[in-house]
């Protein structure tokens, strides 16, 4: 017998909430701005603490030495992002036969979901589509409760499963109600529906007990909906990743232009702007200017970092599909 794990990704995560918010929930522009701000603060604070920082900046060519690699790094980041963009485009390009096969696959899946849910047609919006699935899961859980509650041997297990499905479905359904695809809200809500354990528990009940036809049919209907939710979530997650990579490419390309201009300008002209001695009255001007320019030049890298952190985190937490849980949620001796 297994204990029901937490449903939401935040509750299941081993990391603290602040770290998870930074990795997943926070606006990517805020994360990039925070990275840039941290670079500026650390560099400027170092310039304030180090004795004769302005004099050191004008002694030799430390500015040129620092900014020349940043120019190459910016070009490398742009090249990497363009490669990612080509990867996204490669998924969209293909012969008419390939496109027709994709169309037929999507149409067949929508038809299967509509048939399982007893609908004539499913909503076209991803959030509404997933919401229909989680609501249907909650309704199937009610049917399971009605069919199994009279059996004392099944009552406890059935109650735990039904409460988990019903409560989780209501919460996720409310989250999906106002979610708009293109934002992280749709994927975030889908990740909070812990269908893997529910699917496992429903199958365990069917395997471990002698059920009547009515009970078996109720559990079968619930597992059918949960099995459809898995590929639906993965499909919309993939579309969202493609959407994110397009936004990433566009943001990095826009940021690369001022970054390269400032980096090249720093190498060519910044030496003349740095005061040569503390007695000039502009002791902090040199470290301040260099810190600002260095932070801004790192903007393409900051944007890339902010997007990759979210994509990598979500990918790690959704590596498995179906009744597989990569975190320890059941005792080792639960199955034979």
mmCIF file of N, CA, C and O in Angstrom, residues 284-329:
data_model
loop_
_atom_site.group_PDB
_atom_site.id
_atom_site.type_symbol
_atom_site.label_atom_id
_atom_site.label_comp_id
_atom_site.label_asym_id
_atom_site.label_seq_id
_atom_site.Cartn_x
_atom_site.Cartn_y
_atom_site.Cartn_z
ATOM 1 N N UNK A 284 35.937 56.809 -7.999
ATOM 2 C CA UNK A 284 35.006 55.707 -8.227
ATOM 3 C C UNK A 284 34.469 55.666 -9.647
ATOM 4 O O UNK A 284 33.752 54.732 -9.991
ATOM 5 N N UNK A 285 34.765 56.689 -10.451
ATOM 6 C CA UNK A 285 34.199 56.735 -11.805
ATOM 7 C C UNK A 285 34.689 55.574 -12.647
ATOM 8 O O UNK A 285 33.928 54.956 -13.395
ATOM 9 N N UNK A 286 35.989 55.242 -12.541
ATOM 10 C CA UNK A 286 36.533 54.155 -13.332
ATOM 11 C C UNK A 286 35.870 52.834 -13.027
ATOM 12 O O UNK A 286 35.304 52.190 -13.912
ATOM 13 N N UNK A 287 35.873 52.355 -11.770
ATOM 14 C CA UNK A 287 35.196 51.101 -11.433
ATOM 15 C C UNK A 287 33.704 51.113 -11.753
ATOM 16 O O UNK A 287 33.160 50.098 -12.180
ATOM 17 N N UNK A 288 33.037 52.260 -11.560
ATOM 18 C CA UNK A 288 31.599 52.336 -11.830
ATOM 19 C C UNK A 288 31.326 52.135 -13.315
ATOM 20 O O UNK A 288 30.463 51.336 -13.704
ATOM 21 N N UNK A 289 32.071 52.859 -14.165
ATOM 22 C CA UNK A 289 31.854 52.760 -15.609
ATOM 23 C C UNK A 289 32.169 51.358 -16.108
ATOM 24 O O UNK A 289 31.400 50.758 -16.877
ATOM 25 N N UNK A 290 33.270 50.802 -15.653
ATOM 26 C CA UNK A 290 33.656 49.466 -16.097
ATOM 27 C C UNK A 290 32.635 48.434 -15.630
ATOM 28 O O UNK A 290 32.270 47.510 -16.379
ATOM 29 N N UNK A 291 32.130 48.570 -14.410
ATOM 30 C CA UNK A 291 31.149 47.619 -13.880
ATOM 31 C C UNK A 291 29.846 47.673 -14.667
ATOM 32 O O UNK A 291 29.254 46.632 -14.982
ATOM 33 N N UNK A 292 29.389 48.883 -14.995
ATOM 34 C CA UNK A 292 28.158 49.031 -15.772
ATOM 35 C C UNK A 292 28.325 48.407 -17.145
ATOM 36 O O UNK A 292 27.466 47.630 -17.611
ATOM 37 N N UNK A 293 29.411 48.715 -17.814
ATOM 38 C CA UNK A 293 29.620 48.186 -19.163
ATOM 39 C C UNK A 293 29.768 46.667 -19.158
ATOM 40 O O UNK A 293 29.206 45.976 -20.019
ATOM 41 N N UNK A 294 30.503 46.132 -18.189
ATOM 42 C CA UNK A 294 30.684 44.683 -18.124
ATOM 43 C C UNK A 294 29.349 43.976 -17.901
ATOM 44 O O UNK A 294 29.068 42.936 -18.502
ATOM 45 N N UNK A 295 28.503 44.560 -17.041
ATOM 46 C CA UNK A 295 27.202 43.949 -16.770
ATOM 47 C C UNK A 295 26.324 43.960 -18.012
ATOM 48 O O UNK A 295 25.674 42.960 -18.340
ATOM 49 N N UNK A 296 26.292 45.093 -18.721
ATOM 50 C CA UNK A 296 25.450 45.189 -19.913
ATOM 51 C C UNK A 296 25.961 44.271 -21.020
ATOM 52 O O UNK A 296 25.175 43.649 -21.740
ATOM 53 N N UNK A 297 27.279 44.167 -21.147
ATOM 54 C CA UNK A 297 27.852 43.303 -22.187
ATOM 55 C C UNK A 297 27.456 41.843 -21.947
ATOM 56 O O UNK A 297 27.311 41.065 -22.902
ATOM 57 N N UNK A 298 27.230 41.464 -20.703
ATOM 58 C CA UNK A 298 26.847 40.086 -20.381
ATOM 59 C C UNK A 298 25.356 39.826 -20.565
ATOM 60 O O UNK A 298 24.881 38.724 -20.244
ATOM 61 N N UNK A 299 24.598 40.802 -21.064
ATOM 62 C CA UNK A 299 23.147 40.650 -21.193
ATOM 63 C C UNK A 299 22.738 39.441 -22.041
ATOM 64 O O UNK A 299 21.835 38.695 -21.639
ATOM 65 N N UNK A 300 23.339 39.182 -23.218
ATOM 66 C CA UNK A 300 22.936 37.978 -23.986
ATOM 67 C C UNK A 300 23.130 36.693 -23.198
ATOM 68 O O UNK A 300 22.274 35.796 -23.233
ATOM 69 N N UNK A 301 24.245 36.604 -22.481
ATOM 70 C CA UNK A 301 24.482 35.406 -21.668
ATOM 71 C C UNK A 301 23.461 35.296 -20.543
ATOM 72 O O UNK A 301 22.991 34.201 -20.216
ATOM 73 N N UNK A 302 23.099 36.432 -19.934
ATOM 74 C CA UNK A 302 22.107 36.423 -18.854
ATOM 75 C C UNK A 302 20.750 35.947 -19.364
ATOM 76 O O UNK A 302 20.047 35.183 -18.685
ATOM 77 N N UNK A 303 20.367 36.393 -20.547
ATOM 78 C CA UNK A 303 19.089 35.961 -21.123
ATOM 79 C C UNK A 303 19.118 34.463 -21.411
ATOM 80 O O UNK A 303 18.166 33.728 -21.086
ATOM 81 N N UNK A 304 20.208 33.988 -22.011
ATOM 82 C CA UNK A 304 20.342 32.555 -22.292
ATOM 83 C C UNK A 304 20.278 31.745 -21.002
ATOM 84 O O UNK A 304 19.585 30.722 -20.930
ATOM 85 N N UNK A 305 20.968 32.212 -19.971
ATOM 86 C CA UNK A 305 20.983 31.502 -18.698
ATOM 87 C C UNK A 305 19.587 31.421 -18.093
ATOM 88 O O UNK A 305 19.165 30.365 -17.608
ATOM 89 N N UNK A 306 18.840 32.519 -18.128
ATOM 90 C CA UNK A 306 17.516 32.550 -17.500
ATOM 91 C C UNK A 306 16.555 31.578 -18.174
ATOM 92 O O UNK A 306 15.786 30.886 -17.496
ATOM 93 N N UNK A 307 16.594 31.484 -19.496
ATOM 94 C CA UNK A 307 15.704 30.569 -20.216
ATOM 95 C C UNK A 307 16.123 29.117 -20.030
ATOM 96 O O UNK A 307 15.280 28.235 -19.837
ATOM 97 N N UNK A 308 17.426 28.858 -20.106
ATOM 98 C CA UNK A 308 17.902 27.474 -20.001
ATOM 99 C C UNK A 308 17.643 26.915 -18.605
ATOM 100 O O UNK A 308 17.349 25.721 -18.450
ATOM 101 N N UNK A 309 17.712 27.753 -17.578
ATOM 102 C CA UNK A 309 17.432 27.295 -16.216
ATOM 103 C C UNK A 309 16.018 26.729 -16.120
ATOM 104 O O UNK A 309 15.800 25.665 -15.536
ATOM 105 N N UNK A 310 15.043 27.437 -16.689
ATOM 106 C CA UNK A 310 13.665 26.947 -16.631
ATOM 107 C C UNK A 310 13.480 25.691 -17.469
ATOM 108 O O UNK A 310 12.890 24.708 -17.007
ATOM 109 N N UNK A 311 13.976 25.711 -18.708
ATOM 110 C CA UNK A 311 13.796 24.569 -19.596
ATOM 111 C C UNK A 311 14.446 23.323 -19.006
ATOM 112 O O UNK A 311 13.863 22.228 -19.014
ATOM 113 N N UNK A 312 15.669 23.466 -18.466
ATOM 114 C CA UNK A 312 16.369 22.315 -17.900
ATOM 115 C C UNK A 312 15.653 21.787 -16.661
ATOM 116 O O UNK A 312 15.552 20.565 -16.463
ATOM 117 N N UNK A 313 15.147 22.691 -15.820
ATOM 118 C CA UNK A 313 14.462 22.264 -14.599
ATOM 119 C C UNK A 313 13.174 21.513 -14.924
ATOM 120 O O UNK A 313 12.893 20.450 -14.350
ATOM 121 N N UNK A 314 12.379 22.062 -15.837
ATOM 122 C CA UNK A 314 11.128 21.406 -16.206
ATOM 123 C C UNK A 314 11.410 20.066 -16.875
ATOM 124 O O UNK A 314 10.723 19.064 -16.612
ATOM 125 N N UNK A 315 12.427 20.016 -17.731
ATOM 126 C CA UNK A 315 12.773 18.766 -18.405
ATOM 127 C C UNK A 315 13.173 17.691 -17.400
ATOM 128 O O UNK A 315 12.762 16.528 -17.507
ATOM 129 N N UNK A 316 13.960 18.074 -16.406
ATOM 130 C CA UNK A 316 14.394 17.104 -15.395
ATOM 131 C C UNK A 316 13.208 16.548 -14.625
ATOM 132 O O UNK A 316 13.182 15.364 -14.277
ATOM 133 N N UNK A 317 12.214 17.376 -14.361
ATOM 134 C CA UNK A 317 11.073 16.943 -13.550
ATOM 135 C C UNK A 317 9.997 16.241 -14.372
ATOM 136 O O UNK A 317 8.995 15.799 -13.814
ATOM 137 N N UNK A 318 10.183 16.152 -15.672
ATOM 138 C CA UNK A 318 9.194 15.459 -16.514
ATOM 139 C C UNK A 318 9.879 14.453 -17.431
ATOM 140 O O UNK A 318 9.447 14.246 -18.565
ATOM 141 N N UNK A 319 10.963 13.847 -16.957
ATOM 142 C CA UNK A 319 11.694 12.892 -17.788
ATOM 143 C C UNK A 319 10.876 11.638 -18.053
ATOM 144 O O UNK A 319 10.992 11.028 -19.111
ATOM 145 N N UNK A 320 10.062 11.243 -17.093
ATOM 146 C CA UNK A 320 9.291 10.012 -17.259
ATOM 147 C C UNK A 320 7.868 10.349 -17.671
ATOM 148 O O UNK A 320 7.380 11.449 -17.447
ATOM 149 N N UNK A 321 7.218 9.388 -18.282
ATOM 150 C CA UNK A 321 5.821 9.547 -18.689
ATOM 151 C C UNK A 321 5.081 8.286 -18.271
ATOM 152 O O UNK A 321 5.620 7.185 -18.337
ATOM 153 N N UNK A 322 3.848 8.443 -17.809
ATOM 154 C CA UNK A 322 3.068 7.299 -17.377
ATOM 155 C C UNK A 322 3.315 6.965 -15.919
ATOM 156 O O UNK A 322 3.753 7.801 -15.137
ATOM 157 N N UNK A 323 3.071 5.728 -15.512
ATOM 158 C CA UNK A 323 3.158 5.339 -14.103
ATOM 159 C C UNK A 323 4.589 5.105 -13.637
ATOM 160 O O UNK A 323 4.912 4.074 -13.061
ATOM 161 N N UNK A 324 5.481 6.034 -13.917
ATOM 162 C CA UNK A 324 6.856 5.972 -13.436
ATOM 163 C C UNK A 324 7.122 7.217 -12.605
ATOM 164 O O UNK A 324 6.859 8.337 -13.048
ATOM 165 N N UNK A 325 7.633 7.030 -11.390
ATOM 166 C CA UNK A 325 7.997 8.157 -10.545
ATOM 167 C C UNK A 325 9.480 8.066 -10.261
ATOM 168 O O UNK A 325 9.957 7.066 -9.718
ATOM 169 N N UNK A 326 10.225 9.110 -10.635
ATOM 170 C CA UNK A 326 11.672 9.118 -10.460
ATOM 171 C C UNK A 326 12.083 9.563 -9.066
ATOM 172 O O UNK A 326 13.260 9.532 -8.735
ATOM 173 N N UNK A 327 11.098 10.015 -8.272
ATOM 174 C CA UNK A 327 11.357 10.336 -6.866
ATOM 175 C C UNK A 327 10.752 9.242 -6.007
ATOM 176 O O UNK A 327 9.752 8.629 -6.380
ATOM 177 N N UNK A 328 11.321 9.029 -4.822
ATOM 178 C CA UNK A 328 10.844 7.956 -3.946
ATOM 179 C C UNK A 328 9.517 8.363 -3.326
ATOM 180 O O UNK A 328 9.444 9.266 -2.496
ATOM 181 N N UNK A 329 8.428 7.700 -3.747
ATOM 182 C CA UNK A 329 7.108 8.006 -3.212
ATOM 183 C C UNK A 329 6.398 6.760 -2.703
ATOM 184 O O UNK A 329 5.352 6.847 -2.111
#
